[in-house]
Short mmCIF file of C-alpha atoms and ligand atoms in Angstrom, two decimals:
data_model
loop_
_atom_site.label_atom_id
_atom_site.label_comp_id
_atom_site.label_asym_id
_atom_site.label_seq_id
_atom_site.Cartn_x
_atom_site.Cartn_y
_atom_site.Cartn_z
CA MET A 1 100.12 84.07 73.60
CA ASP A 2 99.80 85.91 77.55
CA ILE A 3 101.77 83.72 80.00
CA TRP A 4 100.74 84.42 83.51
CA ARG A 5 102.90 83.34 86.28
CA ILE A 6 101.01 82.67 89.60
CA ARG A 7 102.66 81.82 92.89
CA GLY A 8 100.03 80.07 95.36
CA GLY A 9 99.33 79.59 98.78
CA LYS A 10 98.68 83.44 99.50
CA SER A 11 95.19 84.07 100.83
CA LEU A 12 93.06 87.04 99.62
CA ARG A 13 92.54 89.87 101.64
CA GLY A 14 90.40 93.48 100.79
CA GLU A 15 87.79 94.78 98.45
CA THR A 16 87.61 94.84 94.90
CA ASP A 17 84.83 96.28 92.62
CA VAL A 18 83.30 94.42 90.21
CA GLN A 19 83.46 95.23 86.49
CA GLY A 20 80.67 95.76 84.32
CA ALA A 21 78.73 92.53 82.70
CA LYS A 22 80.64 91.31 79.22
CA ASN A 23 77.56 89.30 78.67
CA ALA A 24 75.48 92.66 79.01
CA VAL A 25 77.62 94.99 76.98
CA LEU A 26 78.05 93.04 74.10
CA PRO A 27 74.31 92.92 72.97
CA ILE A 28 73.87 96.43 74.20
CA LEU A 29 76.61 97.39 71.55
CA ALA A 30 74.87 95.69 68.90
CA ALA A 31 71.67 96.98 69.70
CA SER A 32 72.95 100.74 69.51
CA VAL A 33 72.86 100.35 65.82
CA LEU A 34 69.31 99.68 65.68
CA THR A 35 68.42 103.05 64.92
CA GLY A 36 70.45 106.28 63.92
CA CYS A 37 71.33 107.49 67.56
CA ARG A 38 74.03 108.58 69.97
CA THR A 39 74.55 106.47 73.17
CA GLY A 40 76.42 106.90 76.04
CA LEU A 41 77.43 103.98 77.63
CA ASP A 42 79.11 103.91 81.32
CA ASN A 43 80.73 101.09 83.51
CA CYS A 44 82.02 99.31 80.21
CA PRO A 45 84.38 96.95 81.04
CA ASP A 46 87.80 97.22 79.15
CA LEU A 47 87.90 93.90 77.70
CA ARG A 48 89.06 92.28 74.52
CA ASP A 49 85.29 91.24 73.36
CA VAL A 50 84.46 94.76 73.83
CA ASP A 51 87.14 95.73 71.61
CA GLY A 52 85.99 93.20 69.15
CA SER A 53 82.45 94.80 68.94
CA ALA A 54 83.98 98.16 68.86
CA ASP A 55 85.74 97.33 65.84
CA ILE A 56 82.57 95.87 64.33
CA LEU A 57 80.64 98.95 65.05
CA ARG A 58 83.28 101.04 63.26
CA CYS A 59 83.45 98.75 60.55
CA LEU A 60 79.54 98.95 60.18
CA GLY A 61 80.07 102.95 59.87
CA CYS A 62 79.40 104.06 63.55
CA ARG A 63 81.65 106.50 65.32
CA VAL A 64 82.95 104.72 68.70
CA THR A 65 85.26 106.67 71.41
CA ARG A 66 86.15 105.58 74.65
CA SER A 67 87.24 107.47 77.79
CA GLY A 68 87.85 105.39 80.78
CA ARG A 69 84.68 103.15 81.51
CA ARG A 70 82.77 105.49 79.41
CA MET A 71 82.04 104.56 75.68
CA TYR A 72 80.16 106.74 73.19
CA ILE A 73 78.39 105.18 70.05
CA ASP A 74 77.38 107.35 67.12
CA SER A 75 75.22 105.41 65.01
CA THR A 76 73.37 108.14 62.98
CA GLY A 77 75.36 107.86 59.84
CA GLU A 78 74.67 105.83 56.54
CA LEU A 79 75.54 101.86 57.91
CA SER A 80 77.10 99.35 55.96
CA CYS A 81 75.12 95.85 56.16
CA SER A 82 78.08 93.53 56.09
CA ILE A 83 80.72 92.26 58.59
CA PRO A 84 83.83 90.64 57.34
CA HIS A 85 85.03 87.27 58.29
CA GLU A 86 87.93 88.40 60.49
CA LEU A 87 85.88 90.55 63.12
CA MET A 88 83.22 87.97 63.18
CA ALA A 89 85.82 85.15 64.08
CA GLY A 90 86.61 86.54 67.24
CA MET A 91 83.67 85.91 69.38
CA ARG A 92 80.33 84.12 69.26
CA SER A 93 78.42 86.95 70.42
CA SER A 94 79.12 88.86 67.49
CA VAL A 95 75.65 86.96 66.17
CA ILE A 96 73.87 89.71 67.77
CA PHE A 97 74.64 92.06 65.56
CA LEU A 98 72.54 89.88 62.90
CA GLY A 99 69.18 91.01 64.32
CA ALA A 100 70.30 94.44 64.81
CA VAL A 101 71.78 95.26 61.15
CA LEU A 102 68.83 93.19 59.46
CA ALA A 103 66.37 95.56 61.31
CA ARG A 104 68.25 98.73 60.51
CA CYS A 105 69.36 97.81 56.90
CA GLY A 106 66.95 95.52 55.75
CA GLU A 107 69.71 93.32 55.15
CA ALA A 108 72.63 91.78 56.82
CA VAL A 109 75.59 89.82 55.53
CA MET A 110 78.21 88.01 57.91
CA ALA A 111 80.51 85.36 58.49
CA MET A 112 79.47 82.75 61.10
CA PRO A 113 80.44 83.70 64.43
CA GLY A 114 83.50 82.44 66.29
CA GLY A 115 84.05 82.38 70.02
CA CYS A 116 84.92 79.80 72.80
CA GLU A 117 85.18 76.14 71.83
CA LEU A 118 82.49 74.72 73.97
CA GLY A 119 81.12 72.09 71.49
CA PRO A 120 79.01 72.81 68.65
CA ARG A 121 77.39 76.07 69.22
CA PRO A 122 74.31 76.26 66.52
CA ILE A 123 72.69 79.22 65.79
CA ASP A 124 69.35 77.72 64.45
CA LEU A 125 67.18 79.14 66.87
CA HIS A 126 68.40 82.75 65.76
CA LEU A 127 67.61 82.06 62.10
CA ALA A 128 64.37 80.29 62.61
CA ALA A 129 63.07 83.16 64.52
CA LEU A 130 64.09 85.58 62.04
CA ARG A 131 62.50 83.56 59.26
CA GLU A 132 59.49 83.70 61.28
CA MET A 133 59.54 87.55 61.39
CA GLY A 134 59.87 87.18 57.37
CA ALA A 135 63.62 87.31 56.71
CA GLU A 136 65.14 85.31 53.68
CA ILE A 137 68.26 83.49 55.10
CA SER A 138 70.72 81.79 52.60
CA GLU A 139 73.94 80.63 53.83
CA SER A 140 76.81 80.50 51.22
CA GLY A 141 80.91 80.25 51.39
CA GLY A 142 80.47 80.34 55.07
CA ASN A 143 78.67 83.56 55.27
CA ILE A 144 74.86 83.74 56.13
CA VAL A 145 73.18 86.38 54.08
CA CYS A 146 69.71 87.53 55.50
CA ARG A 147 67.28 90.00 53.83
CA CYS A 148 63.79 91.49 54.69
CA PRO A 149 62.82 95.02 53.83
CA LYS A 150 60.60 95.28 56.74
CA LEU A 151 60.35 92.56 59.66
CA ARG A 152 57.15 91.65 61.23
CA GLY A 153 56.16 90.54 64.79
CA ALA A 154 55.62 86.98 65.30
CA SER A 155 55.00 84.50 68.09
CA ILE A 156 58.14 82.53 68.77
CA ASN A 157 58.37 79.66 71.50
CA LEU A 158 61.93 78.93 71.55
CA ALA A 159 62.70 75.17 71.79
CA LEU A 160 65.68 76.19 74.39
CA PRO A 161 65.99 79.34 76.48
CA SER A 162 68.94 80.61 74.65
CA VAL A 163 70.17 83.73 75.81
CA GLY A 164 71.57 84.90 72.54
CA ALA A 165 68.59 83.71 70.62
CA THR A 166 66.64 85.87 73.10
CA GLU A 167 68.55 88.85 72.51
CA ASN A 168 68.66 88.94 68.79
CA ILE A 169 64.96 88.58 68.58
CA MET A 170 64.29 91.27 71.19
CA ILE A 171 66.60 93.49 69.26
CA ALA A 172 65.28 92.63 65.82
CA ALA A 173 61.54 92.97 66.91
CA CYS A 174 61.81 96.47 67.86
CA ARG A 175 61.97 97.54 64.23
CA ALA A 176 59.30 94.86 63.57
CA ASP A 177 55.62 95.71 62.43
CA GLY A 178 53.19 94.52 64.74
CA ALA A 179 53.72 92.62 68.04
CA MET A 180 56.49 90.04 69.21
CA VAL A 181 55.76 87.57 71.65
CA ILE A 182 58.82 85.13 72.86
CA THR A 183 57.81 82.10 74.63
CA ASN A 184 60.35 80.07 76.87
CA ALA A 185 62.53 83.27 76.59
CA ALA A 186 66.11 83.12 78.35
CA ARG A 187 65.47 84.88 81.95
CA GLU A 188 69.14 85.89 82.59
CA PRO A 189 69.80 89.14 84.34
CA GLU A 190 71.72 90.20 81.09
CA ILE A 191 68.62 90.08 79.16
CA CYS A 192 66.76 92.37 81.24
CA ASP A 193 69.72 94.81 81.11
CA LEU A 194 69.39 94.81 77.47
CA ALA A 195 65.67 95.31 77.95
CA GLU A 196 66.48 98.36 79.74
CA TYR A 197 68.54 99.66 77.42
CA LEU A 198 66.12 99.08 74.47
CA ARG A 199 63.43 100.86 76.75
CA LYS A 200 65.82 104.22 76.81
CA MET A 201 66.00 103.82 73.11
CA GLY A 202 62.33 103.95 72.80
CA ALA A 203 60.96 100.45 72.56
CA ASN A 204 57.97 99.15 74.32
CA ILE A 205 59.22 96.09 75.91
CA ARG A 206 57.66 93.94 78.98
CA GLY A 207 58.15 90.59 80.70
CA ASP A 208 61.92 90.61 80.33
CA GLY A 209 63.37 88.43 83.47
CA SER A 210 60.29 86.24 82.75
CA SER A 211 59.90 83.28 80.31
CA THR A 212 57.51 85.53 78.17
CA VAL A 213 58.86 88.67 76.63
CA VAL A 214 56.54 90.89 74.55
CA ILE A 215 57.92 93.64 72.40
CA ASP A 216 55.19 95.81 70.84
CA GLY A 217 56.26 99.25 69.53
CA PHE A 218 59.21 101.62 68.99
CA SER A 219 59.34 105.35 69.21
CA PRO A 220 63.27 106.04 68.28
CA ARG A 221 65.07 108.69 70.60
CA GLY A 222 68.11 110.40 69.38
CA GLU A 223 70.01 110.29 72.62
CA VAL A 224 70.38 107.10 74.79
CA SER A 225 72.37 106.92 78.17
CA HIS A 226 72.88 103.84 80.02
CA SER A 227 74.97 102.09 82.94
CA VAL A 228 76.10 98.24 82.35
CA MET A 229 74.94 96.20 85.03
CA PRO A 230 77.59 94.23 87.24
CA ASP A 231 79.32 91.22 86.08
CA ARG A 232 77.91 88.31 88.00
CA ILE A 233 80.51 85.65 86.27
CA ALA A 234 83.51 88.09 87.22
CA ALA A 235 82.12 88.18 90.73
CA ALA A 236 81.68 84.53 91.03
CA THR A 237 85.33 84.35 89.85
CA TRP A 238 86.95 86.35 92.86
CA LEU A 239 84.17 84.80 95.30
CA CYS A 240 85.69 81.34 94.21
CA ALA A 241 89.37 82.71 94.20
CA CYS A 242 88.89 83.62 98.09
CA ALA A 243 87.39 80.00 98.49
CA SER A 244 90.67 78.40 96.64
CA ALA A 245 93.20 80.63 98.40
CA GLY A 246 91.74 81.35 101.65
CA GLY A 247 91.30 84.72 103.47
CA GLU A 248 88.51 87.13 103.39
CA ILE A 249 87.23 89.72 100.67
CA LYS A 250 84.38 91.82 99.62
CA VAL A 251 83.37 92.09 96.03
CA CYS A 252 81.83 95.40 95.79
CA GLY A 253 78.70 96.02 93.61
CA ALA A 254 77.97 92.50 93.17
CA LEU A 255 74.33 92.03 93.19
CA PRO A 256 73.52 88.80 95.76
CA GLU A 257 70.15 88.28 93.84
CA HIS A 258 72.32 87.24 90.64
CA LEU A 259 74.61 85.00 92.26
CA VAL A 260 72.19 82.70 94.59
CA PRO A 261 73.09 79.46 93.24
CA VAL A 262 76.87 80.14 93.37
CA THR A 263 76.78 81.83 97.00
CA ARG A 264 74.47 78.77 98.36
CA ALA A 265 77.17 76.35 97.04
CA LEU A 266 80.01 78.30 98.51
CA GLY A 267 77.92 78.48 101.89
CA GLU A 268 77.79 74.68 101.84
CA MET A 269 81.39 74.60 101.51
CA GLY A 270 81.89 76.20 104.63
CA CYS A 271 82.54 79.63 103.52
CA ARG A 272 80.84 82.52 105.30
CA LEU A 273 79.02 85.05 103.00
CA GLY A 274 77.77 88.49 104.09
CA PHE A 275 75.44 90.44 101.73
CA CYS A 276 74.86 94.02 101.85
CA GLY A 277 73.42 96.75 99.76
CA ASP A 278 77.14 97.14 98.03
CA GLY A 279 78.26 93.73 97.65
CA ILE A 280 79.31 90.30 98.80
CA ALA A 281 81.54 89.55 101.28
CA ILE A 282 83.06 85.81 101.66
CA SER A 283 85.43 84.41 104.42
CA ALA A 284 87.09 81.06 103.81
CA PRO A 285 87.25 78.16 106.09
CA SER A 286 90.55 76.17 106.79
CA ARG A 287 89.46 73.24 105.17
CA LEU A 288 86.57 73.15 102.39
CA ARG A 289 84.03 70.60 102.23
CA ALA A 290 82.33 69.21 99.21
CA PRO A 291 78.99 71.31 98.39
CA ARG A 292 75.83 69.21 97.14
CA PRO A 293 75.97 68.06 93.65
CA ILE A 294 75.72 70.91 91.19
CA ALA A 295 74.10 70.81 87.86
CA THR A 296 74.07 73.85 85.36
CA LYS A 297 70.78 75.31 84.37
CA PRO A 298 69.55 78.26 82.69
CA TYR A 299 68.77 81.23 85.00
CA PRO A 300 67.92 81.27 87.71
CA GLY A 301 69.63 77.87 87.95
CA PHE A 302 73.53 77.24 88.65
CA PRO A 303 75.17 79.18 85.56
CA THR A 304 77.46 77.11 83.19
CA ASP A 305 79.68 79.83 83.29
CA ALA A 306 80.50 79.39 86.88
CA GLN A 307 80.95 75.47 86.37
CA ALA A 308 84.56 75.57 86.09
CA LEU A 309 85.12 78.15 88.78
CA LEU A 310 83.58 76.53 91.49
CA MET A 311 85.00 73.22 90.38
CA ALA A 312 88.26 74.64 90.86
CA ALA A 313 87.41 75.80 94.16
CA THR A 314 86.59 72.25 95.25
CA LEU A 315 89.58 70.59 94.51
CA LYS A 316 90.83 70.59 97.87
CA ALA A 317 87.48 70.16 99.63
CA GLU A 318 86.94 67.36 102.07
CA GLY A 319 84.59 64.66 100.40
CA THR A 320 83.30 64.47 96.67
CA SER A 321 82.08 67.11 94.75
CA VAL A 322 79.71 66.19 91.46
CA PHE A 323 79.17 68.53 88.55
CA THR A 324 76.74 67.98 85.64
CA GLU A 325 77.10 70.18 82.79
CA ASN A 326 73.73 70.55 80.91
CA MET A 327 74.47 73.61 78.87
CA PHE A 328 77.31 72.97 76.74
CA GLU A 329 78.77 69.57 75.16
CA SER A 330 82.46 70.13 75.56
CA ARG A 331 82.51 72.13 78.69
CA PHE A 332 85.20 70.19 80.91
CA ARG A 333 88.17 71.18 78.76
CA HIS A 334 89.71 72.53 82.25
CA VAL A 335 89.74 69.13 83.75
CA PRO A 336 92.98 67.75 82.06
CA GLU A 337 95.08 70.96 83.12
CA LEU A 338 93.41 71.06 86.62
CA ARG A 339 94.93 67.27 86.85
CA ARG A 340 98.10 68.32 86.23
CA MET A 341 98.04 70.35 89.33
CA GLY A 342 97.19 66.91 91.15
CA ALA A 343 93.63 67.41 91.24
CA GLU A 344 91.73 63.97 91.40
CA ILE A 345 89.02 64.56 88.78
CA SER A 346 87.16 61.70 86.77
CA THR A 347 84.55 62.59 83.89
CA GLU A 348 81.74 60.53 82.29
CA GLY A 349 79.74 62.35 79.37
CA ARG A 350 78.29 65.27 81.17
CA VAL A 351 79.48 64.35 84.69
CA ALA A 352 82.62 65.28 86.30
CA ILE A 353 83.29 64.02 89.69
CA VAL A 354 85.95 65.69 91.84
CA ARG A 355 87.89 63.94 94.93
CA GLY A 356 89.31 66.47 97.20
CA VAL A 357 92.90 66.31 97.86
CA PRO A 358 94.81 67.81 100.73
CA LYS A 359 97.13 69.59 98.35
CA LEU A 360 97.43 70.81 94.93
CA HIS A 361 101.15 71.87 93.37
CA GLY A 362 101.73 74.35 90.83
CA ALA A 363 102.40 73.23 87.06
CA PRO A 364 102.42 74.61 83.61
CA VAL A 365 99.19 74.47 82.30
CA THR A 366 97.12 75.88 79.06
CA ALA A 367 93.59 77.19 78.99
CA THR A 368 91.24 76.64 76.21
CA ASP A 369 88.38 78.70 76.95
CA LEU A 370 87.70 82.00 78.93
CA ARG A 371 86.28 80.53 82.21
CA GLY A 372 88.42 77.18 81.79
CA SER A 373 91.26 79.73 81.92
CA ALA A 374 89.85 81.45 85.00
CA ALA A 375 89.46 78.02 86.55
CA LEU A 376 93.14 77.38 86.17
CA LEU A 377 93.95 80.92 87.91
CA ILE A 378 91.95 80.04 90.79
CA ALA A 379 93.34 76.25 91.17
CA ALA A 380 96.73 78.06 91.18
CA LEU A 381 96.01 80.59 93.56
CA GLY A 382 95.10 77.38 96.07
CA ALA A 383 98.50 75.49 94.97
CA GLU A 384 101.89 75.08 96.64
CA GLY A 385 104.43 76.68 94.17
CA GLU A 386 104.29 78.17 90.80
CA THR A 387 101.98 77.68 88.27
CA VAL A 388 102.55 79.04 84.50
CA LEU A 389 99.61 79.61 82.90
CA HIS A 390 99.76 79.64 79.02
CA ASP A 391 96.72 81.60 77.62
CA SER A 392 96.18 82.79 73.94
CA GLY A 393 94.05 85.93 75.17
CA HIS A 394 91.08 84.11 76.59
CA LEU A 395 91.17 85.90 80.25
CA ARG A 396 91.49 89.18 78.55
CA ARG A 397 88.30 88.25 76.76
CA GLY A 398 86.25 88.31 79.90
CA TYR A 399 88.37 89.80 82.72
CA GLU A 400 89.35 93.62 83.33
CA GLU A 401 92.82 93.60 84.17
CA PRO A 402 92.84 90.04 86.29
CA ALA A 403 96.28 90.35 87.44
CA GLU A 404 95.85 93.83 89.08
CA VAL A 405 92.67 92.68 90.79
CA LEU A 406 93.97 89.82 92.48
CA SER A 407 97.40 91.47 93.30
CA ALA A 408 95.34 94.38 95.07
CA LEU A 409 94.01 91.53 97.15
CA GLY A 410 97.31 89.99 98.10
CA ALA A 411 97.76 87.26 95.38
CA GLU A 412 101.37 86.78 93.78
CA ILE A 413 100.75 87.00 90.04
CA HIS A 414 102.27 88.51 87.01
C1 UD1 B 1 75.32 83.25 76.60
C2 UD1 B 1 76.44 83.73 77.26
C3 UD1 B 1 77.48 82.43 77.80
C4 UD1 B 1 76.83 81.35 78.38
C5 UD1 B 1 75.57 81.01 77.91
C6 UD1 B 1 74.63 80.06 78.58
C7 UD1 B 1 77.06 86.06 76.27
C8 UD1 B 1 77.77 86.84 75.24
N1 UD1 B 1 77.41 84.59 76.18
O1 UD1 B 1 76.05 82.38 75.51
O2 UD1 B 1 78.60 83.17 78.40
O3 UD1 B 1 77.66 80.52 78.93
O4 UD1 B 1 74.60 82.23 77.51
O5 UD1 B 1 74.38 80.65 79.93
O6 UD1 B 1 76.03 86.05 76.62
N2 UD1 B 1 71.71 76.93 71.22
C9 UD1 B 1 71.04 76.13 70.10
N3 UD1 B 1 70.74 76.74 69.36
C10 UD1 B 1 70.77 77.94 69.09
C11 UD1 B 1 71.54 78.90 70.02
C12 UD1 B 1 71.66 78.00 71.32
O7 UD1 B 1 71.05 74.74 70.15
O8 UD1 B 1 70.40 78.78 67.80
C13 UD1 B 1 71.98 75.91 72.36
C14 UD1 B 1 73.67 76.00 72.62
O9 UD1 B 1 74.32 75.10 71.49
C15 UD1 B 1 73.96 75.91 74.27
C16 UD1 B 1 72.58 76.10 74.69
O10 UD1 B 1 71.45 76.51 73.55
O11 UD1 B 1 73.81 74.36 74.23
C17 UD1 B 1 72.69 77.59 75.46
O12 UD1 B 1 73.02 78.43 74.60
P1 UD1 B 1 72.89 80.09 74.73
O13 UD1 B 1 71.97 80.48 75.74
O14 UD1 B 1 72.42 80.51 73.09
O15 UD1 B 1 74.11 80.61 74.82
P2 UD1 B 1 74.88 81.92 74.19
O16 UD1 B 1 73.78 82.90 73.96
O17 UD1 B 1 75.88 81.54 73.07
#
């Protein structure tokens, strides 16, 4: 159990560099086994989920080394096709290994993936797509067994623009015979970063970033070098932290075009935002006001991963803030914990209504998921007194040295 002690009421000032994107590096690490090659990956964040992926890669037979933010993966040796339960259980994104291992080995055996508890998180779209590509899939004893000596291209219309399913199909399709067309594909920037990496590996991919992605042909290369894109959700976290605590910071390296719905909401709350080539600056007003209603949607809509973060920043805003969570069923688990700090929030189904209060107070709180934990941190920075955040490793799954980042900006956090 990690215990974070946060003494609120200190405004934030200064600059921080945004880390590499967790949700981009994880699928790229999975894709690195697609063919026997050597990958040099820069801007790799130091996160528990990245360590988890590295453990999976080693278990499959890759050589993985790390020096600071650079990771090196050598997948040229013989590869195993099975991933044991203890490695899969740690994170949901491990399902991305399915397409990569199947495409490389003709077989993949792995436990059902774990990850944040955000309600039911099925992988039916991943499996249906691989079946369309010719895979035979059975499930037994909590394991998924996939076999297909040679995948073939297909046309797949996703019922939902699932990020993970789009990535899994893109990766597997690189080694398929014939063209693969994905319609209603996810459009998240992390999809484009993965596509960029796959292109460097030798894949012919077009349309990434739009709803139709076409993968057609692969001429494998032995060496690949790539730099992971900046983490837009980590950037949103520090911007919301500043809104909550007050002050003026700059998040260097954050890309404004990736964060339009979040910065728009912060602007509606009275924050002044500055966009420049090398980051996003924010200056918080003395009293925030409620933004227009927020509804989470697939990219380019408001990101579900920033819902809890922005909610934490609205707790003291004048007026009523309304949040509708459309992406996941149980994504208000931070709400009862925020109430312990004096927040006034009611929920009904997928809607949460925040009535701004003049003050929050520190309290003992417990995190139940990664972004929920970050939300508690954000609220704690804007609260009076000490908050003790009990967190069973959630923050370290997605944030590189959160205490160091915030302390350097003037927060009191241990
Ligand atoms: C990814 C992100 C996660 C983010 C989410 C939505 C990574 C490692 N994680 O998760 O941080 O919150 O996108 O932006 O990139 N669904 C199905 N069947 C499937 C797959 C998904 O019903 O086979 C549903 C899910 O239950 C969910 C919705 O589709 O309700 C979106 O999920 P998806 O886009 O797949 O999220 P992840 O890829 O798991």
